[in-house]
XYZ file of C-alpha atoms in Angstrom:
518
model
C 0.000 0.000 0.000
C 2.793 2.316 0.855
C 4.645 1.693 -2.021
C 1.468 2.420 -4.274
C 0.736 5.509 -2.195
C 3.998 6.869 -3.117
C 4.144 6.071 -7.166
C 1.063 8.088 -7.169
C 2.607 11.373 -5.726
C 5.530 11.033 -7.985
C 2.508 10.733 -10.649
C 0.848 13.854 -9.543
C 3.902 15.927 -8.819
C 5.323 15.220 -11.878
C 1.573 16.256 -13.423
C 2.137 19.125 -11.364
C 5.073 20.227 -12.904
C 4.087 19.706 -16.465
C 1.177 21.275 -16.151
C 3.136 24.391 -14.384
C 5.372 24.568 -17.968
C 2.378 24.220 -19.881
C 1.704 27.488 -21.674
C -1.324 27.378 -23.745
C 0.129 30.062 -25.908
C 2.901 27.531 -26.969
C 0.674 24.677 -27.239
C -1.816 26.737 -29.631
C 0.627 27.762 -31.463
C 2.484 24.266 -31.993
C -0.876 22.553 -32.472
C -1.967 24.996 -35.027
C 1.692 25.588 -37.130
C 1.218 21.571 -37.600
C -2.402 20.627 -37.666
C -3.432 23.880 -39.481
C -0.627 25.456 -41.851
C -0.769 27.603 -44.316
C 2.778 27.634 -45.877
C 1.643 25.192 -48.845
C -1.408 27.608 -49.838
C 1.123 30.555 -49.684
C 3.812 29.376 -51.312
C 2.121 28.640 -54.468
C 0.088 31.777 -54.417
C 3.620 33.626 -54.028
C 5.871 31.440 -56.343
C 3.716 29.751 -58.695
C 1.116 32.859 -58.953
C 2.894 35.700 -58.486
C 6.581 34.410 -59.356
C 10.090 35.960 -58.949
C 10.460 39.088 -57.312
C 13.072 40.848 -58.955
C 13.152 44.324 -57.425
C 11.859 47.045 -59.884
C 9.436 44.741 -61.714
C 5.795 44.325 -61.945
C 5.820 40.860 -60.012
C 7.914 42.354 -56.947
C 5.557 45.471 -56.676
C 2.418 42.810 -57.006
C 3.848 40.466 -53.966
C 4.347 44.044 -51.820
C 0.422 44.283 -52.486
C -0.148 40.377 -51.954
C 1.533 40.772 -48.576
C -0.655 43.562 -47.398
C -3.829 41.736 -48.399
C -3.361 38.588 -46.732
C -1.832 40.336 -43.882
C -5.524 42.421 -43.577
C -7.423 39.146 -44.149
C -5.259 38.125 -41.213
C -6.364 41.227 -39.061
C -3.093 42.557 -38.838
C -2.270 46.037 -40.751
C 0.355 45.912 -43.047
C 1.761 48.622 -45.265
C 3.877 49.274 -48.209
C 6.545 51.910 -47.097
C 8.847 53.661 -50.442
C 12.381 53.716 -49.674
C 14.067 54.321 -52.667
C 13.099 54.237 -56.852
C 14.587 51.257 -59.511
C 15.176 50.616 -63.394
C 11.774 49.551 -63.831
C 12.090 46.295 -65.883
C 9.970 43.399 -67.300
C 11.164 39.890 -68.341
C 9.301 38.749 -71.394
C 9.498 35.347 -73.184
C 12.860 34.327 -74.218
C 13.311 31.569 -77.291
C 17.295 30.762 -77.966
C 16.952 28.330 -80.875
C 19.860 27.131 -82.983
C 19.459 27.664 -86.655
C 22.559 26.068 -88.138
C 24.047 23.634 -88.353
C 20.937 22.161 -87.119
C 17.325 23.299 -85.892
C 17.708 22.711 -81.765
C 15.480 25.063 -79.058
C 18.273 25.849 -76.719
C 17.482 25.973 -72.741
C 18.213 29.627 -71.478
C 16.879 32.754 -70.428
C 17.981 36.893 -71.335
C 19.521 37.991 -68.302
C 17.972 40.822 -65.813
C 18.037 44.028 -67.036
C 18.627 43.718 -70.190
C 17.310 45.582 -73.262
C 14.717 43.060 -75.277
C 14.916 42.600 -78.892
C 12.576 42.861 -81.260
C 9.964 40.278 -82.145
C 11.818 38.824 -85.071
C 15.312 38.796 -82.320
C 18.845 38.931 -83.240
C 20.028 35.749 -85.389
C 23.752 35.966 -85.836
C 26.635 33.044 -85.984
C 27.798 32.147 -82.928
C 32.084 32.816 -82.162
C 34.206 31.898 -79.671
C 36.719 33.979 -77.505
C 40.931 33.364 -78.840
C 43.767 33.355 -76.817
C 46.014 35.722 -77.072
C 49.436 36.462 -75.866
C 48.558 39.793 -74.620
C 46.049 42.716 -75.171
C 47.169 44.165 -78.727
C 46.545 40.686 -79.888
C 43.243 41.049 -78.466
C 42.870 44.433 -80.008
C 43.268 43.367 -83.011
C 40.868 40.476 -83.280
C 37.825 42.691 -81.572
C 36.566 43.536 -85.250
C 35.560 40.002 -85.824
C 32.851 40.264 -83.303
C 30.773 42.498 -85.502
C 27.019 40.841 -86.093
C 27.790 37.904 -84.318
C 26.966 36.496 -80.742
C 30.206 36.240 -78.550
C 30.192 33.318 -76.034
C 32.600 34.240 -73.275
C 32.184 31.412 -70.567
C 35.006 28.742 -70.555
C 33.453 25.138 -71.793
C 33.156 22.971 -68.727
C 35.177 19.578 -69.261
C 32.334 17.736 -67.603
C 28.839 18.614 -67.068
C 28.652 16.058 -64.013
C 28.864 17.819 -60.171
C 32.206 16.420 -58.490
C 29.484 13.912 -55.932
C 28.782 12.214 -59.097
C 32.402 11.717 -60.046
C 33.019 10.416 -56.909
C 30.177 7.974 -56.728
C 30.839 6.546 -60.104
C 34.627 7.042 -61.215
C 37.388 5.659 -60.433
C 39.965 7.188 -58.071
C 42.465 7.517 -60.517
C 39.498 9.351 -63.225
C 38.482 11.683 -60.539
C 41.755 12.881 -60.112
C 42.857 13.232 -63.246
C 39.591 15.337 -64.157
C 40.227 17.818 -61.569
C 43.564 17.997 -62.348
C 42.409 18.648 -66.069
C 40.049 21.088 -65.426
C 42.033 23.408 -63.012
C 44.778 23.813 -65.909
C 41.929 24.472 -68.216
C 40.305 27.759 -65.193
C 43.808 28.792 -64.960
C 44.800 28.557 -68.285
C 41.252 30.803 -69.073
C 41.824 33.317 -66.222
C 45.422 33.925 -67.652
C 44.135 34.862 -71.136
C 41.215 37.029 -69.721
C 44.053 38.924 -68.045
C 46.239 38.969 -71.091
C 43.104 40.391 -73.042
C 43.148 43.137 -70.561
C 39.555 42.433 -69.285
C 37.556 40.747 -66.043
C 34.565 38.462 -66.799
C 33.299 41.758 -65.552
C 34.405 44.168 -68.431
C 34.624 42.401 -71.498
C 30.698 42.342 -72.150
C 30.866 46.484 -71.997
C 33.797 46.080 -74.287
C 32.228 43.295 -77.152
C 29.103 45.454 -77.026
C 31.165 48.434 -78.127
C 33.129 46.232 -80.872
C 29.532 45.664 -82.571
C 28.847 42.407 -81.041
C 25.032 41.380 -81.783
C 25.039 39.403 -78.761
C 26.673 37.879 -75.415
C 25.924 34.593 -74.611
C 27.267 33.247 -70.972
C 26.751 29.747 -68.964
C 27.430 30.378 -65.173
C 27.393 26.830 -64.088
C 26.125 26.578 -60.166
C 28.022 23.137 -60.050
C 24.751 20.804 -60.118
C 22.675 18.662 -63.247
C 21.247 21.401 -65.065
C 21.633 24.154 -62.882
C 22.995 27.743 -63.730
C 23.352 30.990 -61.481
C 20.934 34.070 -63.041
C 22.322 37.490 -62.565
C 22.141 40.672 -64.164
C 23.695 41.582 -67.815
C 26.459 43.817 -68.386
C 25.264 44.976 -71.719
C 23.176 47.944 -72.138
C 22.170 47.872 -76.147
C 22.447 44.206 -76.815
C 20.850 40.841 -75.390
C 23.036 38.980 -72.959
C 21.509 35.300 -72.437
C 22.355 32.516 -70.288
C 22.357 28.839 -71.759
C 22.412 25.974 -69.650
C 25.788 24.033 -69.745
C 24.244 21.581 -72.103
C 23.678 23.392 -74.297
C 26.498 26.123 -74.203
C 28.734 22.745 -74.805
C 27.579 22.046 -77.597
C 27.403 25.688 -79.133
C 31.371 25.936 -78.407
C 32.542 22.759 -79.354
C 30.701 23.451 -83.086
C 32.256 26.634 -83.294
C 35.529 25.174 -82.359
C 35.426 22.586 -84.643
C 34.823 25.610 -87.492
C 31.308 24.071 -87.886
C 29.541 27.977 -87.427
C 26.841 27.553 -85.358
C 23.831 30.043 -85.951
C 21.205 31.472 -83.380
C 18.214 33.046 -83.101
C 17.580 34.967 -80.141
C 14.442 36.710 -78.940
C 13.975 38.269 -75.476
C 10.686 40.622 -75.233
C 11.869 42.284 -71.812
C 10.489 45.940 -72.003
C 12.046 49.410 -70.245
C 9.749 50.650 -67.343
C 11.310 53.900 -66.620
C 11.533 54.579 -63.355
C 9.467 53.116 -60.170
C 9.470 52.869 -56.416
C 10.870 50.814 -54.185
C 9.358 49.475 -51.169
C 9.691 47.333 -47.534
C 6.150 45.636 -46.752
C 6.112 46.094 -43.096
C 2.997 44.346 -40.864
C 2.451 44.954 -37.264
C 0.996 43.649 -34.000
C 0.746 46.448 -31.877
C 2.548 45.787 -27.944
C -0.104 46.248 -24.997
C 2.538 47.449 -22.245
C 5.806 48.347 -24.166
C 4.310 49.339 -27.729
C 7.752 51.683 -28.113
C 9.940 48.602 -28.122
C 10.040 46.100 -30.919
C 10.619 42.312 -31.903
C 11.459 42.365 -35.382
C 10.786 38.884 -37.926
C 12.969 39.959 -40.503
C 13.058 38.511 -44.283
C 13.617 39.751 -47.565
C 10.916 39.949 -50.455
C 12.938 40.181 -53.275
C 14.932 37.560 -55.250
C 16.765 36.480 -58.397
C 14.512 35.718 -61.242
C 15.889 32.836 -62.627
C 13.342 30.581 -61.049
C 10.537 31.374 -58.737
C 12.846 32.844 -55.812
C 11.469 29.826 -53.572
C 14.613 28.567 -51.084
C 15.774 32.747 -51.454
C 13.821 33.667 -49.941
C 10.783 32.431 -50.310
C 10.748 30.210 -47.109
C 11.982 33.063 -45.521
C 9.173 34.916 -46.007
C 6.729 32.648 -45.725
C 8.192 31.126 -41.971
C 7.459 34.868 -41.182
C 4.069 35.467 -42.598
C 3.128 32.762 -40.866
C 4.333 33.054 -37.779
C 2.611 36.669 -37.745
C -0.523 34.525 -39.092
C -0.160 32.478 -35.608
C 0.769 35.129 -32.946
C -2.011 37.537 -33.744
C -4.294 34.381 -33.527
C -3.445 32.747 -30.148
C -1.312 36.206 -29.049
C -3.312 39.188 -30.309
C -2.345 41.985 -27.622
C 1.967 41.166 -27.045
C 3.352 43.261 -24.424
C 5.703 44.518 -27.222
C 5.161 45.484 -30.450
C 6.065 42.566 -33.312
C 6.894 44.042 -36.921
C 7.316 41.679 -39.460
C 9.766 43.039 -42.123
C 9.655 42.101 -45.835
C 12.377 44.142 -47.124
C 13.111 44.984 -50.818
C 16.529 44.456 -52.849
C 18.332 42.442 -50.146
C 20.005 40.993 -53.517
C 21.518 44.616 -54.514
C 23.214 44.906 -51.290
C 20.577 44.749 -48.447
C 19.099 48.158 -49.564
C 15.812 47.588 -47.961
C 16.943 46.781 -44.480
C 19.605 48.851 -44.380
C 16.932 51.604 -45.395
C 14.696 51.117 -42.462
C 17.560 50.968 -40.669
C 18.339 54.280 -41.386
C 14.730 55.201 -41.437
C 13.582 54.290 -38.447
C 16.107 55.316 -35.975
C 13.562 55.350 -33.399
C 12.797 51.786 -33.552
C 16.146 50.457 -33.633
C 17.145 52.271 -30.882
C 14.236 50.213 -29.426
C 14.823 46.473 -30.719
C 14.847 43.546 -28.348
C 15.147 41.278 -30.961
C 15.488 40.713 -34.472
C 14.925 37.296 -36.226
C 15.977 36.963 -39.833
C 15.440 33.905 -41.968
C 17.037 33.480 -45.558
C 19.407 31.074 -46.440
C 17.074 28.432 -47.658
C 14.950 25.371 -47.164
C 16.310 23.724 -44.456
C 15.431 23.379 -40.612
C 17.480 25.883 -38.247
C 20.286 24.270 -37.466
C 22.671 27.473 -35.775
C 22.239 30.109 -34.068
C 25.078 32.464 -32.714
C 24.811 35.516 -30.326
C 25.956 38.091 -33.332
C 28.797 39.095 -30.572
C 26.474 40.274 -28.009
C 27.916 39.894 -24.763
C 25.049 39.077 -23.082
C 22.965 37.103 -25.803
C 23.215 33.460 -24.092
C 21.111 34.838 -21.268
C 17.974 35.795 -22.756
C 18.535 33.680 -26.138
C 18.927 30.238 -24.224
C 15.842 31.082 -22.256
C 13.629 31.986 -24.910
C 14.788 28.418 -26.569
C 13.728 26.502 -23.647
C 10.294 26.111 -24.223
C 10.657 25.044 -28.376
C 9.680 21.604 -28.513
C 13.013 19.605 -27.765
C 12.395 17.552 -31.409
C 13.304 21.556 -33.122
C 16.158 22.987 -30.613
C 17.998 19.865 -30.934
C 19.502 19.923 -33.848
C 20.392 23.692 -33.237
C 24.133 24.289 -33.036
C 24.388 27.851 -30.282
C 27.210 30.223 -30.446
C 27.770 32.689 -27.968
C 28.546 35.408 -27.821
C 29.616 35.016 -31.273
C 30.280 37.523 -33.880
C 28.660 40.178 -36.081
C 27.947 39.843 -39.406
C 29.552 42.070 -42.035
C 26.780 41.192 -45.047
C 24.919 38.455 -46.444
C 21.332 38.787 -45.254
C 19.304 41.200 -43.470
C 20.219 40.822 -39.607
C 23.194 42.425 -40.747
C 21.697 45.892 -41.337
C 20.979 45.673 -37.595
C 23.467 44.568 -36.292
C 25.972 47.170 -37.074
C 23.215 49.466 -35.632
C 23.486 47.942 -32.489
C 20.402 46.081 -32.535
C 20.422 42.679 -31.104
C 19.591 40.820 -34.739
C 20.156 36.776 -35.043
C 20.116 34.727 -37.623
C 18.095 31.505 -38.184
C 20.456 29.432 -39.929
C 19.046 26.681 -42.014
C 20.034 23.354 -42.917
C 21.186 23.863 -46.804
C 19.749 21.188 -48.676
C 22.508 21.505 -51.229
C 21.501 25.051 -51.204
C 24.131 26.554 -52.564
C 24.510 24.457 -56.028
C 21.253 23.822 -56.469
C 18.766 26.634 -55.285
C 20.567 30.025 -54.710
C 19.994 32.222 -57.538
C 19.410 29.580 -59.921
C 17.364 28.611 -62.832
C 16.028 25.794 -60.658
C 15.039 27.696 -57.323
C 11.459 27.070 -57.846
C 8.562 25.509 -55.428
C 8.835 22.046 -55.832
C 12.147 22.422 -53.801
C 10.675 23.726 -50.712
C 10.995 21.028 -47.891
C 7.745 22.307 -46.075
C 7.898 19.801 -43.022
C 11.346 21.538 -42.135
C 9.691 25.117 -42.815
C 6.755 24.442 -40.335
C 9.276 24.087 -37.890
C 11.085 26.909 -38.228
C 7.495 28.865 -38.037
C 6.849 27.331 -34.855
C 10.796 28.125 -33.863
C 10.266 31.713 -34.278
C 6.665 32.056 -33.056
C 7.987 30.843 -29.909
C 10.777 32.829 -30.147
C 9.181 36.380 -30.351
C 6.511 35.206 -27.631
C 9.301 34.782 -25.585
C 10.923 38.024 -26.335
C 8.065 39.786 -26.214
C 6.852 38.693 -22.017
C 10.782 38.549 -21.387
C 10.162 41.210 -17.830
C 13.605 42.740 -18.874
C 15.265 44.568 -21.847
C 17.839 42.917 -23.931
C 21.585 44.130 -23.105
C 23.210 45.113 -25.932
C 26.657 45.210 -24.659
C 29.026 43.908 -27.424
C 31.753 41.201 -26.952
C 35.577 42.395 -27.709
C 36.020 40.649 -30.705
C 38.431 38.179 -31.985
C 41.631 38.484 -33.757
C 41.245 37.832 -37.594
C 42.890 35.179 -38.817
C 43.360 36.599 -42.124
C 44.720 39.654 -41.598
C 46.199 39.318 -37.504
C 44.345 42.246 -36.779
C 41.368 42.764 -34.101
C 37.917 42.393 -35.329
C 35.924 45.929 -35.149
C 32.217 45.904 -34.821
C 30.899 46.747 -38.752
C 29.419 50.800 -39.269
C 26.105 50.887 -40.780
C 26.189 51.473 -44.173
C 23.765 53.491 -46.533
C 21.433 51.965 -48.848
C 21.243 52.089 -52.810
C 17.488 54.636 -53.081
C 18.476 54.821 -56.878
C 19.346 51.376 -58.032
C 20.088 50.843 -61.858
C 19.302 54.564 -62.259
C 22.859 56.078 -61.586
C 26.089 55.348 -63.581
C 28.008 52.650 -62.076
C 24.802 50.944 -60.453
């Protein structure tokens, strides 16, 4: 009898306890973010409906507008605030076809910002770049670019990513490829410098020489996946062919076999339009003057539907604003969410409202930022805030354990000198973090490619990272005290044996495209 008296108040203490932790905030929220989600609906009204978000085009000022709606539908205001103006631009259809020696439709796309062609296009033979033994050479051959389409990417040796060569080959192969094909970069490097150019200059410089056309392949590394950028050419089309394809172009016009394209890219001139941050907010009941921040940009490439960059960024916000204003309607501080505009260019929109809105970063407790893909948060660092373990690691404790166990902490850490968003504030001061995600080969694959689209989205490991910040900014928000923002003495670089100095804000871009050099 004793024994069962006392396995029953173990039973009810521990019952006790548990339900003590409980917070039906948290529980509502978690129960909600995975019985109830809306990332799936979102994503394909953002991606598939709506598509990339280039800043300056029609499609980034339509997902600003998006934003607001749902955000109202939500009950939460939202607004559209102008930070800066943009070369207004619009991608049209692009068709690369070869003519001759053979009818082939090529896979490719005209490059951002570029002037379109007309409706008929530009057909022209297709020439490759010589190698010279130093720039008079070079000089000399520039007439023979005149009417024809210049193809100034080296031609991979092997359109297979290195995992596949070292699943399949032998060891002996493997190495002898690599081997091969680092000759072959340096060998192409050293004539780009004997030519007197960078990859960066010799489209301006073909252009002038009466070149009809630039075609380039910027291989990400991956099966059929290329980087999308912006052209360099202001009068001319610049396309980018997939490495396929490019292949086979130079390897005809090497063997003197004159391939012939036609290119048509309907991309039209917009003059010039605003540029904006959507910002949405759930006005704080005790401490409305200080802020929790979800931070994300809006923008992206356009190569494919901007879905890993930063789609899931956005959305993991969106919804998380979706699920505190639901089961958290009156915070004691006030939560912005922050869908900022050409983080691509240089984090113009966040460092705008940076520099905007002194008030409010003077104000931050904390500033969550989500880009880098896909993937579940797997670190999170302190930014170099002294203090940042204290309030971060108790805000973490009440995440499910199944979602802060995978998460690599590092404190204090150090500040971040670019790269996403959370950078803007943190050389303000402002205690900023970022969510780090798991890649999911991220970097070949999905950023700024042709093949970041929404069938890459791993939505499972997004829901998590919704309920990860929900939590988060609940936290932050009933935290009684104010986040220190004491910074850390940072470390000696290891590059340059030098101490590390905490990064100045920096000014944004307001006139991107618009001003020479830009």
């Amino acid at each position: 009898m004793k024994k069962r008296f006392l396995l029953l108040l173990c039973f009810l203490t521990l019952h006790t306890v548990f339900a003590q932790n409980n917070d039906p905030v948290i529980d509502n929220i978690v129960k909600e973010a995975t019985e109830n989600s809306q990332l799936q609906p979102l994503g394909h009204e953002l991606m598939d409906l709506i598509g990339p978000r280039l800043v300056g085009t029609p499609q980034m000022k339509k997902a600003h507008d998006w934003a607001v709606a749902k955000y109202a539908s939500w009950g939460i205001p939202a607004r559209n605030e102008a930070y800066g103006e943009w070369r207004g631009w619009e991608r049209g259809i692009t068709h690369i076809d070869m003519i001759h020696p053979r009818v082939q439709s090529l896979r490719g796309t005209q490059l951002a910002w570029n002037p379109g062609t007309s409706k008929q296009g530009v057909t022209a033979e297709v020439i490759i770049l010589p190698t010279v033994k130093d720039s008079l050479e070079f000089v000399r051959w520039l007439p023979n670019v005149k009417g024809k389409l210049v193809l100034i990417d080296m031609l991979e040796p092997t359109g297979r990513p290195d995992y596949n060569w070292e699943e399949f080959a032998t060891e002996a192969s493997f190495a002898k490829m690599k081997e091969e094909r680092e000759q072959q970069t340096t060998a192409w490097r050293d004539n780009l410098k004997r030519m007197g150019y960078s990859s960066r200059t010799l489209p301006a410089a073909l252009e002038a020489a009466g070149a009809a056309g630039i075609v380039t392949s910027n291989w990400s590394n991956g099966f059929g996946v290329n980087k999308i950028f912006s052209a360099r050419t202001k009068k001319i089309p610049t396309v980018d062919l997939e490495l396929e394809d490019y292949g086979m172009l130079y390897r005809l016009a090497q063997s003197g076999h004159t391939p012939k394209l036609n290119v048509v890219a309907l991309s039209k001139e917009l003059g010039v339009v605003p540029t904006f941050n959507t910002i949405a907010e759930i006005k704080g009941s005790e401490k409305p003057e200080e802020y929790i921040i979800l931070s994300a940009h809006f923008d992206s490439w356009d190569g494919g539907t901007g879905a890993t960059d930063n789609g899931t960024g956005t959305l993991i916000m969106m919804e998380a604003m979706r699920l505190l204003k639901k089961y958290y309607p009156n915070p004691k501080r006030t939560i912005l969410a922050g869908h900022w505009g050409s983080e691509e260019q240089g984090l113009n929109g966040s460092r705008a409202f940076v520099e905007d809105h002194p008030e409010i970063v003077a104000n931050v407790q904390a500033v969550f930022n989500q880009d880098n893909g896909t993937g579940r948060v797997v670190r999170l660092s302190g930014g170099g805030f002294l203090h940042a373990y204290d309030y971060l690691s108790s805000w973490l404790e009440p995440v499910p354990d199944r979602i802060t166990d995978g998460i690599e902490t590092t404190f204090p850490g150090t500040p971040a000198r670019g790269g996403s968003d959370y950078a803007s504030f943190q050389a303000a001061g402002a205690p900023a973090f970022s969510l780090s995600s798991l890649n999911w080969s991220y970097w070949n694959y999905t950023w700024h490619t042709n093949r970041d689209t929404y069938d890459k989205i791993i939505f499972d490991d997004v829901r998590d990272n919704v309920i990860l910040t929900a939590i988060l900014a609940y936290m932050a928000s009933e935290d009684p005290d104010t986040t220190s923002r004491e910074k850390s003495i940072l470390p000696v670089s290891s590059r340059t044996g030098e101490q590390l100095e905490w990064p100045e804000p920096k000014s944004p871009n307001r006139r991107g495209g618009l001003d020479e050099g830009n």
